[in-house]
PDB file of C-alpha atoms in Angstrom:
ATOM      1  CA  MET A   1      -3.144  28.095  -3.540  1.00 59.00           C
ATOM      2  CA  ALA A   2      -0.412  27.553  -0.809  1.00 62.00           C
ATOM      3  CA  LEU A   3      -2.479  25.077   1.022  1.00 64.00           C
ATOM      4  CA  LEU A   4      -3.140  23.433  -2.418  1.00 65.00           C
ATOM      5  CA  ALA A   5       0.824  23.177  -2.825  1.00 67.00           C
ATOM      6  CA  GLU A   6       1.285  21.880   0.300  1.00 64.00           C
ATOM      7  CA  TYR A   7      -1.464  19.149   0.261  1.00 67.00           C
ATOM      8  CA  LYS A   8       0.264  17.723  -3.237  1.00 67.00           C
ATOM      9  CA  ARG A   9       3.584  17.765  -1.584  1.00 63.00           C
ATOM     10  CA  SER A  10       2.371  15.498   0.961  1.00 62.00           C
ATOM     11  CA  LEU A  11       1.213  13.057  -1.945  1.00 67.00           C
ATOM     12  CA  LYS A  12       3.395  10.409  -3.702  1.00 67.00           C
ATOM     13  CA  MET A  13       2.047  11.068  -7.016  1.00 74.00           C
ATOM     14  CA  GLN A  14      -1.656  11.936  -7.704  1.00 77.00           C
ATOM     15  CA  GLU A  15      -1.986   9.252 -10.642  1.00 80.00           C
ATOM     16  CA  ALA A  16      -0.504   6.587  -9.053  1.00 80.00           C
ATOM     17  CA  GLU A  17      -2.587   7.153  -5.410  1.00 84.00           C
ATOM     18  CA  GLU A  18      -5.609   5.149  -4.741  1.00 89.00           C
ATOM     19  CA  VAL A  19      -9.285   6.804  -5.987  1.00 89.00           C
ATOM     20  CA  PHE A  20     -10.464   6.542  -2.489  1.00 92.00           C
ATOM     21  CA  ASP A  21      -7.375   8.183  -0.999  1.00 89.00           C
ATOM     22  CA  LEU A  22      -7.251  10.979  -3.360  1.00 86.00           C
ATOM     23  CA  LEU A  23     -11.285  11.393  -2.644  1.00 88.00           C
ATOM     24  CA  ILE A  24     -11.256  10.742   1.240  1.00 90.00           C
ATOM     25  CA  TYR A  25      -8.724   9.697   3.360  1.00 91.00           C
ATOM     26  CA  ARG A  26      -5.749  12.059   2.412  1.00 87.00           C
ATOM     27  CA  PRO A  27      -7.744  15.034   2.624  1.00 88.00           C
ATOM     28  CA  LEU A  28      -9.014  14.179   5.866  1.00 91.00           C
ATOM     29  CA  ALA A  29      -5.481  13.005   6.696  1.00 90.00           C
ATOM     30  CA  PHE A  30      -3.898  16.215   5.597  1.00 86.00           C
ATOM     31  CA  ALA A  31      -6.274  18.033   7.818  1.00 88.00           C
ATOM     32  CA  CYS A  32      -4.991  16.055  10.942  1.00 88.00           C
ATOM     33  CA  VAL A  33      -1.435  16.962   9.591  1.00 86.00           C
ATOM     34  CA  ARG A  34      -2.042  20.561   9.673  1.00 84.00           C
ATOM     35  CA  VAL A  35      -2.611  19.983  12.963  1.00 86.00           C
ATOM     36  CA  LEU A  36       0.094  17.585  13.869  1.00 85.00           C
ATOM     37  CA  GLY A  37       2.527  19.894  12.325  1.00 79.00           C
ATOM     38  CA  LYS A  38       2.717  22.309  14.700  1.00 81.00           C
ATOM     39  CA  THR A  39       3.253  19.678  17.481  1.00 85.00           C
ATOM     40  CA  PRO A  40       6.368  17.494  18.622  1.00 86.00           C
ATOM     41  CA  VAL A  41       4.332  14.300  17.089  1.00 87.00           C
ATOM     42  CA  THR A  42       6.233  12.178  15.073  1.00 87.00           C
ATOM     43  CA  PRO A  43       5.216  10.122  11.932  1.00 88.00           C
ATOM     44  CA  ASN A  44       5.954   6.959  13.861  1.00 88.00           C
ATOM     45  CA  GLN A  45       3.625   7.945  16.929  1.00 90.00           C
ATOM     46  CA  VAL A  46       0.998   8.336  14.303  1.00 91.00           C
ATOM     47  CA  THR A  47       1.717   4.988  12.717  1.00 92.00           C
ATOM     48  CA  LEU A  48       1.353   3.314  16.444  1.00 93.00           C
ATOM     49  CA  VAL A  49      -1.823   4.974  17.030  1.00 94.00           C
ATOM     50  CA  SER A  50      -3.219   3.776  13.466  1.00 94.00           C
ATOM     51  CA  LEU A  51      -2.128   0.465  14.538  1.00 94.00           C
ATOM     52  CA  LEU A  52      -4.116   0.392  18.178  1.00 96.00           C
ATOM     53  CA  CYS A  53      -6.890   1.489  16.143  1.00 96.00           C
ATOM     54  CA  GLY A  54      -6.485  -1.045  13.469  1.00 95.00           C
ATOM     55  CA  VAL A  55      -6.334  -3.632  16.295  1.00 96.00           C
ATOM     56  CA  PHE A  56      -9.437  -2.386  18.179  1.00 97.00           C
ATOM     57  CA  ALA A  57     -11.618  -2.234  15.064  1.00 97.00           C
ATOM     58  CA  ALA A  58     -10.389  -6.249  14.817  1.00 96.00           C
ATOM     59  CA  TRP A  59     -11.679  -6.504  18.616  1.00 96.00           C
ATOM     60  CA  MET A  60     -14.926  -4.915  17.556  1.00 96.00           C
ATOM     61  CA  TYR A  61     -15.266  -7.369  14.520  1.00 96.00           C
ATOM     62  CA  GLY A  62     -14.926 -10.317  16.855  1.00 94.00           C
ATOM     63  CA  GLY A  63     -18.214  -9.357  18.290  1.00 91.00           C
ATOM     64  CA  GLY A  64     -20.150 -10.911  15.652  1.00 87.00           C
ATOM     65  CA  ASN A  65     -23.100  -8.382  15.595  1.00 88.00           C
ATOM     66  CA  PRO A  66     -24.244  -5.652  13.415  1.00 87.00           C
ATOM     67  CA  GLY A  67     -23.791  -3.136  16.348  1.00 87.00           C
ATOM     68  CA  ASN A  68     -20.030  -4.224  16.533  1.00 93.00           C
ATOM     69  CA  PHE A  69     -19.690  -4.401  12.761  1.00 96.00           C
ATOM     70  CA  PHE A  70     -20.345  -0.688  12.250  1.00 95.00           C
ATOM     71  CA  THR A  71     -18.267   0.606  15.220  1.00 96.00           C
ATOM     72  CA  ALA A  72     -15.385  -1.491  13.899  1.00 96.00           C
ATOM     73  CA  ALA A  73     -16.271   0.199  10.496  1.00 96.00           C
ATOM     74  CA  MET A  74     -15.878   3.700  12.135  1.00 97.00           C
ATOM     75  CA  VAL A  75     -12.864   2.979  14.026  1.00 97.00           C
ATOM     76  CA  TYR A  76     -11.050   1.425  11.000  1.00 97.00           C
ATOM     77  CA  ALA A  77     -11.774   4.313   8.727  1.00 96.00           C
ATOM     78  CA  ALA A  78      -9.945   6.422  11.086  1.00 96.00           C
ATOM     79  CA  ALA A  79      -7.034   3.871  11.195  1.00 95.00           C
ATOM     80  CA  ASN A  80      -6.994   4.457   7.473  1.00 94.00           C
ATOM     81  CA  VAL A  81      -7.033   8.073   7.876  1.00 94.00           C
ATOM     82  CA  LEU A  82      -4.039   8.076  10.324  1.00 93.00           C
ATOM     83  CA  ASP A  83      -2.504   5.299   7.984  1.00 90.00           C
ATOM     84  CA  CYS A  84      -2.062   8.263   5.059  1.00 87.00           C
ATOM     85  CA  ALA A  85      -1.248  10.742   7.659  1.00 89.00           C
ATOM     86  CA  ASP A  86       2.273   9.474   8.947  1.00 86.00           C
ATOM     87  CA  GLY A  87       3.767   9.374   5.500  1.00 82.00           C
ATOM     88  CA  GLN A  88       1.997  12.717   4.409  1.00 81.00           C
ATOM     89  CA  LEU A  89       3.328  14.410   8.056  1.00 84.00           C
ATOM     90  CA  ALA A  90       6.760  12.882   7.007  1.00 82.00           C
ATOM     91  CA  ARG A  91       6.806  14.429   3.986  1.00 76.00           C
ATOM     92  CA  LEU A  92       6.000  17.796   4.976  1.00 75.00           C
ATOM     93  CA  LYS A  93       8.254  17.892   8.208  1.00 73.00           C
ATOM     94  CA  ASN A  94      10.826  16.393   6.203  1.00 73.00           C
ATOM     95  CA  ASN A  95      11.606  14.216   8.935  1.00 65.00           C
ATOM     96  CA  GLY A  96      10.668  10.614   8.182  1.00 64.00           C
ATOM     97  CA  THR A  97      13.408   7.528   8.593  1.00 71.00           C
ATOM     98  CA  LEU A  98      14.076   4.145   6.785  1.00 66.00           C
ATOM     99  CA  LEU A  99      12.765   2.501  10.051  1.00 69.00           C
ATOM    100  CA  GLY A 100       9.592   4.411   9.951  1.00 73.00           C
ATOM    101  CA  ARG A 101       8.657   3.623   6.474  1.00 72.00           C
ATOM    102  CA  VAL A 102       9.375  -0.241   7.245  1.00 75.00           C
ATOM    103  CA  LEU A 103       7.376   0.178  10.551  1.00 80.00           C
ATOM    104  CA  ASP A 104       4.504   1.786   8.310  1.00 80.00           C
ATOM    105  CA  GLY A 105       4.552  -0.860   6.182  1.00 78.00           C
ATOM    106  CA  ALA A 106       4.460  -3.736   9.294  1.00 80.00           C
ATOM    107  CA  ALA A 107       1.932  -1.853  10.627  1.00 86.00           C
ATOM    108  CA  ASP A 108      -0.113  -2.457   7.550  1.00 86.00           C
ATOM    109  CA  TYR A 109       0.204  -5.958   7.639  1.00 83.00           C
ATOM    110  CA  VAL A 110      -0.242  -6.432  11.619  1.00 90.00           C
ATOM    111  CA  GLY A 111      -3.404  -4.440  11.256  1.00 92.00           C
ATOM    112  CA  GLY A 112      -4.510  -6.414   8.197  1.00 92.00           C
ATOM    113  CA  VAL A 113      -4.035  -9.768   9.930  1.00 93.00           C
ATOM    114  CA  ALA A 114      -5.594  -8.850  13.128  1.00 95.00           C
ATOM    115  CA  ILE A 115      -8.871  -7.448  11.147  1.00 96.00           C
ATOM    116  CA  PHE A 116      -9.270 -10.726   9.454  1.00 96.00           C
ATOM    117  CA  LEU A 117      -8.945 -12.953  12.671  1.00 95.00           C
ATOM    118  CA  GLY A 118     -11.639 -10.696  14.148  1.00 96.00           C
ATOM    119  CA  LEU A 119     -13.624 -11.324  10.992  1.00 96.00           C
ATOM    120  CA  GLY A 120     -13.067 -14.983  10.966  1.00 95.00           C
ATOM    121  CA  TYR A 121     -13.792 -15.239  14.769  1.00 93.00           C
ATOM    122  CA  GLY A 122     -16.762 -12.724  14.623  1.00 93.00           C
ATOM    123  CA  LEU A 123     -18.152 -14.215  11.272  1.00 93.00           C
ATOM    124  CA  SER A 124     -17.307 -18.192  12.009  1.00 89.00           C
ATOM    125  CA  GLY A 125     -19.485 -19.076  14.943  1.00 83.00           C
ATOM    126  CA  GLY A 126     -16.663 -22.020  15.396  1.00 79.00           C
ATOM    127  CA  ASP A 127     -17.258 -23.337  11.587  1.00 89.00           C
ATOM    128  CA  LEU A 128     -14.193 -24.321  10.168  1.00 91.00           C
ATOM    129  CA  GLY A 129     -15.296 -23.660   6.615  1.00 92.00           C
ATOM    130  CA  THR A 130     -16.226 -20.174   7.201  1.00 94.00           C
ATOM    131  CA  TRP A 131     -12.658 -19.219   8.946  1.00 94.00           C
ATOM    132  CA  ILE A 132     -10.918 -21.250   6.127  1.00 95.00           C
ATOM    133  CA  THR A 133     -12.834 -18.711   3.774  1.00 96.00           C
ATOM    134  CA  VAL A 134     -12.004 -15.772   5.879  1.00 96.00           C
ATOM    135  CA  LEU A 135      -8.123 -16.373   6.034  1.00 94.00           C
ATOM    136  CA  LEU A 136      -8.355 -17.314   2.529  1.00 96.00           C
ATOM    137  CA  ALA A 137      -9.932 -13.614   1.741  1.00 96.00           C
ATOM    138  CA  GLY A 138      -6.797 -12.521   4.127  1.00 94.00           C
ATOM    139  CA  ILE A 139      -4.201 -13.828   2.040  1.00 93.00           C
ATOM    140  CA  CYS A 140      -5.970 -12.643  -1.339  1.00 95.00           C
ATOM    141  CA  THR A 141      -5.817  -9.471  -0.109  1.00 94.00           C
ATOM    142  CA  ALA A 142      -2.125  -9.471   0.860  1.00 90.00           C
ATOM    143  CA  ILE A 143      -1.176 -10.426  -2.607  1.00 91.00           C
ATOM    144  CA  HIS A 144      -3.341  -7.764  -3.848  1.00 94.00           C
ATOM    145  CA  ALA A 145      -1.406  -5.249  -1.752  1.00 90.00           C
ATOM    146  CA  MET A 146       1.814  -6.501  -2.655  1.00 86.00           C
ATOM    147  CA  PHE A 147       1.468  -6.516  -6.723  1.00 90.00           C
ATOM    148  CA  PHE A 148      -0.077  -2.810  -6.509  1.00 92.00           C
ATOM    149  CA  ASP A 149       2.806  -1.688  -4.214  1.00 86.00           C
ATOM    150  CA  HIS A 150       5.395  -3.026  -6.818  1.00 83.00           C
ATOM    151  CA  TYR A 151       3.770  -1.552  -9.967  1.00 89.00           C
ATOM    152  CA  GLN A 152       3.133   1.805  -7.862  1.00 87.00           C
ATOM    153  CA  SER A 153       6.422   2.191  -6.758  1.00 81.00           C
ATOM    154  CA  GLU A 154       7.815   0.931 -10.710  1.00 83.00           C
ATOM    155  CA  PHE A 155       5.665   3.806 -12.253  1.00 87.00           C
ATOM    156  CA  ILE A 156       6.571   6.598  -9.724  1.00 83.00           C
ATOM    157  CA  SER A 157      10.470   5.946 -10.323  1.00 80.00           C
ATOM    158  CA  ALA A 158      10.053   5.624 -14.094  1.00 82.00           C
ATOM    159  CA  VAL A 159       8.147   8.914 -14.472  1.00 83.00           C
ATOM    160  CA  ARG A 160      10.384  10.823 -11.995  1.00 77.00           C
ATOM    161  CA  SER A 161      13.413   9.207 -14.033  1.00 72.00           C
ATOM    162  CA  GLU A 162      14.921   7.749 -10.754  1.00 64.00           C
ATOM    163  CA  ARG A 163      16.856   4.617 -10.624  1.00 56.00           C
ATOM    164  CA  ASN A 164      14.915   1.643 -10.512  1.00 60.00           C
ATOM    165  CA  PHE A 165      13.109   1.788  -6.894  1.00 59.00           C
ATOM    166  CA  LEU A 166      13.855  -1.659  -5.757  1.00 62.00           C
ATOM    167  CA  GLU A 167      17.558  -1.669  -6.469  1.00 67.00           C
ATOM    168  CA  ARG A 168      17.609   2.096  -5.128  1.00 65.00           C
ATOM    169  CA  GLU A 169      15.633   1.071  -2.112  1.00 64.00           C
ATOM    170  CA  THR A 170      17.852  -2.017  -1.378  1.00 69.00           C
ATOM    171  CA  GLU A 171      20.914  -0.232  -1.570  1.00 70.00           C
ATOM    172  CA  GLN A 172      19.736   2.511   0.616  1.00 65.00           C
ATOM    173  CA  PHE A 173      18.357  -0.098   3.343  1.00 67.00           C
ATOM    174  CA  SER A 174      21.700  -2.398   3.078  1.00 74.00           C
ATOM    175  CA  SER A 175      24.134   0.787   3.394  1.00 75.00           C
ATOM    176  CA  GLU A 176      21.329   1.471   6.382  1.00 66.00           C
ATOM    177  CA  VAL A 177      22.222  -2.029   8.014  1.00 70.00           C
ATOM    178  CA  GLY A 178      25.924  -2.184   7.401  1.00 75.00           C
ATOM    179  CA  LEU A 179      25.815   1.255   9.357  1.00 71.00           C
ATOM    180  CA  LEU A 180      23.795   0.064  12.058  1.00 67.00           C
ATOM    181  CA  ARG A 181      25.762  -3.241  12.594  1.00 75.00           C
ATOM    182  CA  ALA A 182      29.038  -1.326  12.316  1.00 74.00           C
ATOM    183  CA  ARG A 183      27.723   0.988  15.511  1.00 71.00           C
ATOM    184  CA  GLY A 184      26.633  -2.064  17.640  1.00 71.00           C
ATOM    185  CA  ALA A 185      23.042  -0.669  17.048  1.00 65.00           C
ATOM    186  CA  ASN A 186      19.897  -2.358  18.281  1.00 65.00           C
ATOM    187  CA  ARG A 187      19.564  -5.871  17.080  1.00 70.00           C
ATOM    188  CA  LEU A 188      15.743  -5.436  16.671  1.00 66.00           C
ATOM    189  CA  ARG A 189      16.147  -2.727  14.336  1.00 64.00           C
ATOM    190  CA  ILE A 190      18.522  -4.473  12.407  1.00 70.00           C
ATOM    191  CA  PHE A 191      16.729  -7.616  11.941  1.00 69.00           C
ATOM    192  CA  VAL A 192      13.222  -5.238  11.023  1.00 65.00           C
ATOM    193  CA  LEU A 193      15.195  -3.627   8.159  1.00 67.00           C
ATOM    194  CA  SER A 194      16.815  -6.893   7.072  1.00 75.00           C
ATOM    195  CA  VAL A 195      13.419  -8.657   6.740  1.00 71.00           C
ATOM    196  CA  TYR A 196      12.769  -5.355   4.653  1.00 67.00           C
ATOM    197  CA  ILE A 197      15.463  -5.845   2.180  1.00 70.00           C
ATOM    198  CA  ARG A 198      14.293  -9.476   1.978  1.00 74.00           C
ATOM    199  CA  TYR A 199      11.163  -8.476   0.653  1.00 68.00           C
ATOM    200  CA  LEU A 200      12.555  -6.319  -1.798  1.00 67.00           C
ATOM    201  CA  HIS A 201      14.344  -9.361  -3.368  1.00 65.00           C
ATOM    202  CA  LEU A 202      11.248 -11.060  -3.906  1.00 65.00           C
ATOM    203  CA  GLN A 203       9.833  -7.832  -5.669  1.00 61.00           C
ATOM    204  CA  HIS A 204      12.604  -7.678  -7.945  1.00 57.00           C
ATOM    205  CA  VAL A 205      11.852 -10.816  -9.687  1.00 53.00           C
ATOM    206  CA  SER A 206       8.759  -9.134 -11.605  1.00 50.00           C
ATOM    207  CA  SER A 207      10.750  -5.810 -12.283  1.00 52.00           C
ATOM    208  CA  THR A 208      10.033  -4.312 -15.768  1.00 50.00           C
ATOM    209  CA  LYS A 209      13.729  -2.352 -15.399  1.00 51.00           C
ATOM    210  CA  LYS A 210      15.322  -4.185 -18.422  1.00 51.00           C
ATOM    211  CA  HIS A 211      12.320  -2.367 -20.459  1.00 51.00           C
ATOM    212  CA  ARG A 212      12.134   1.187 -18.889  1.00 54.00           C
ATOM    213  CA  ASP A 213      15.487   1.965 -18.869  1.00 57.00           C
ATOM    214  CA  ARG A 214      15.601   2.533 -22.984  1.00 63.00           C
ATOM    215  CA  ILE A 215      12.284   4.366 -22.943  1.00 75.00           C
ATOM    216  CA  ASP A 216      11.337   7.703 -22.462  1.00 81.00           C
ATOM    217  CA  PRO A 217       9.805   8.430 -19.017  1.00 82.00           C
ATOM    218  CA  GLN A 218       6.796  10.440 -20.629  1.00 84.00           C
ATOM    219  CA  VAL A 219       6.160   7.571 -23.217  1.00 85.00           C
ATOM    220  CA  TYR A 220       6.462   4.990 -20.140  1.00 86.00           C
ATOM    221  CA  ARG A 221       4.123   6.985 -18.502  1.00 88.00           C
ATOM    222  CA  ASN A 222       1.770   7.216 -21.109  1.00 89.00           C
ATOM    223  CA  GLU A 223       1.723   3.589 -21.747  1.00 89.00           C
ATOM    224  CA  ASN A 224       1.113   2.726 -17.785  1.00 91.00           C
ATOM    225  CA  VAL A 225      -1.062   5.283 -16.626  1.00 90.00           C
ATOM    226  CA  ARG A 226      -4.182   3.491 -17.507  1.00 92.00           C
ATOM    227  CA  VAL A 227      -3.080   0.165 -16.413  1.00 94.00           C
ATOM    228  CA  ILE A 228      -1.721   1.661 -12.779  1.00 94.00           C
ATOM    229  CA  ARG A 229      -5.076   3.074 -12.288  1.00 93.00           C
ATOM    230  CA  PHE A 230      -6.580  -0.485 -12.913  1.00 95.00           C
ATOM    231  CA  TRP A 231      -4.080  -1.661 -10.317  1.00 95.00           C
ATOM    232  CA  SER A 232      -4.670   0.920  -7.502  1.00 93.00           C
ATOM    233  CA  PHE A 233      -8.222  -0.666  -7.129  1.00 95.00           C
ATOM    234  CA  LEU A 234      -6.234  -3.693  -5.675  1.00 94.00           C
ATOM    235  CA  GLY A 235      -4.689  -1.014  -3.099  1.00 93.00           C
ATOM    236  CA  PRO A 236      -5.158  -1.560   0.582  1.00 91.00           C
ATOM    237  CA  THR A 237      -7.030   1.515   1.071  1.00 92.00           C
ATOM    238  CA  THR A 238      -9.882   0.020  -1.820  1.00 93.00           C
ATOM    239  CA  ASN A 239     -10.208  -3.154   0.034  1.00 94.00           C
ATOM    240  CA  ARG A 240     -10.651  -1.397   3.566  1.00 94.00           C
ATOM    241  CA  THR A 241     -13.559   0.780   2.006  1.00 96.00           C
ATOM    242  CA  ALA A 242     -14.858  -2.218   0.772  1.00 96.00           C
ATOM    243  CA  LEU A 243     -15.017  -3.869   3.891  1.00 97.00           C
ATOM    244  CA  ILE A 244     -15.973  -0.514   5.884  1.00 97.00           C
ATOM    245  CA  VAL A 245     -19.199  -0.089   3.612  1.00 97.00           C
ATOM    246  CA  SER A 246     -20.234  -3.600   3.806  1.00 97.00           C
ATOM    247  CA  SER A 247     -19.521  -3.572   7.681  1.00 97.00           C
ATOM    248  CA  CYS A 248     -22.130  -0.236   7.793  1.00 95.00           C
ATOM    249  CA  PHE A 249     -24.863  -2.482   6.622  1.00 94.00           C
ATOM    250  CA  GLY A 250     -23.768  -5.530   9.111  1.00 94.00           C
ATOM    251  CA  ARG A 251     -22.587  -7.745   6.222  1.00 95.00           C
ATOM    252  CA  PRO A 252     -19.011  -7.820   6.094  1.00 96.00           C
ATOM    253  CA  ASP A 253     -19.234 -11.492   4.592  1.00 95.00           C
ATOM    254  CA  LEU A 254     -20.089  -9.820   1.620  1.00 96.00           C
ATOM    255  CA  TYR A 255     -16.701  -8.096   1.491  1.00 97.00           C
ATOM    256  CA  ILE A 256     -15.017 -11.586   2.174  1.00 97.00           C
ATOM    257  CA  TRP A 257     -16.982 -12.952  -1.134  1.00 97.00           C
ATOM    258  CA  ALA A 258     -16.020  -9.742  -3.002  1.00 97.00           C
ATOM    259  CA  VAL A 259     -12.204 -10.149  -2.375  1.00 97.00           C
ATOM    260  CA  LEU A 260     -12.293 -14.041  -3.388  1.00 97.00           C
ATOM    261  CA  ILE A 261     -14.337 -13.576  -6.315  1.00 97.00           C
ATOM    262  CA  LEU A 262     -14.315  -9.936  -7.765  1.00 96.00           C
ATOM    263  CA  GLY A 263     -10.828  -9.109  -6.482  1.00 96.00           C
ATOM    264  CA  ASN A 264      -9.113 -12.053  -7.985  1.00 97.00           C
ATOM    265  CA  LEU A 265     -11.021 -11.430 -11.059  1.00 97.00           C
ATOM    266  CA  TRP A 266      -9.709  -8.281 -10.891  1.00 97.00           C
ATOM    267  CA  LEU A 267      -6.003  -9.334 -10.336  1.00 96.00           C
ATOM    268  CA  ALA A 268      -6.307 -11.577 -14.102  1.00 97.00           C
ATOM    269  CA  ILE A 269      -7.740  -8.669 -15.715  1.00 97.00           C
ATOM    270  CA  CYS A 270      -4.549  -6.276 -14.612  1.00 96.00           C
ATOM    271  CA  PHE A 271      -1.829  -8.830 -15.345  1.00 94.00           C
ATOM    272  CA  PHE A 272      -3.650  -9.346 -18.578  1.00 96.00           C
ATOM    273  CA  LEU A 273      -3.199  -5.525 -19.425  1.00 95.00           C
ATOM    274  CA  GLN A 274       0.088  -5.218 -17.382  1.00 93.00           C
ATOM    275  CA  ARG A 275       1.377  -8.314 -19.909  1.00 92.00           C
ATOM    276  CA  ARG A 276       0.195  -6.149 -22.881  1.00 92.00           C
ATOM    277  CA  VAL A 277       2.106  -2.893 -21.620  1.00 91.00           C
ATOM    278  CA  HIS A 278       5.393  -5.175 -20.907  1.00 87.00           C
ATOM    279  CA  LEU A 279       5.300  -6.329 -24.552  1.00 88.00           C
ATOM    280  CA  LYS A 280       4.907  -2.626 -26.229  1.00 87.00           C
ATOM    281  CA  LEU A 281       7.553  -1.516 -23.970  1.00 85.00           C
ATOM    282  CA  ALA A 282       9.709  -4.507 -24.845  1.00 82.00           C
ATOM    283  CA  ALA A 283       8.976  -3.759 -28.870  1.00 82.00           C
ATOM    284  CA  LEU A 284       9.929   0.026 -28.462  1.00 76.00           C
ATOM    285  CA  SER A 285      12.799  -0.579 -26.294  1.00 71.00           C
ATOM    286  CA  ASN A 286      14.393  -2.987 -29.382  1.00 68.00           C
ATOM    287  CA  LEU A 287      13.418  -0.029 -31.788  1.00 52.00           C
ATOM    288  CA  VAL A 288      15.327   2.687 -29.480  1.00 46.00           C
TER     289      VAL A 288
END
């Protein structure tokens, strides 16, 4: 029971986690964390190893043959386990930093870009049309992940009765940047945090704060719990798992078309469902 409680503490919120994270990657990551928690290894070091695995997988995809694809899939699966482990390690050790959170997100994007560049090189054989198709799929996965990240963060902050995630995060990071500038700290660190603040401002455009502030957290949870599960299938882990599985069969090209067709269709469905929830929350907030 103590081990189960410790595992749950390592999660963000079970309802808002991606299905494949809960079933596969986070349990494996937790096993790693149990070992790493007794060592001086930091979450940022785990993030770096995860990024290196992702870049190596991208290089293997560039080989363009089924043998390379299978190896790339195994390495990319390891990268995803470590990507889960860094956050879990930070939560269990209580030694996470603002910069670490940004680096974790940046590593995801850098690794993702590398993967699609490797896929483009490996699948295209120099064909421009294939390159464009792969890059479009890469852009789509980034957009899918951005929307899932936004609604996941809002769901967690609302259910926990916290201040709006975007406002709280922006204030926290802005304060950190101000302190770093006053101390004359490393400019690169300030730049990285400032870029993340810009990203938060971009997400603020679609915030539902004006409705949820007047809604009981339990009501908000009940109205959003199903749609957040729909959003979760657009998360990065689901995308990576689809790529890993298709690569094991030597057909990562099927993943590219699945992103472009099924992924964008699913995005449209999620928007429709979320719109219905927003309208219901707006009606409820007017009645309060």
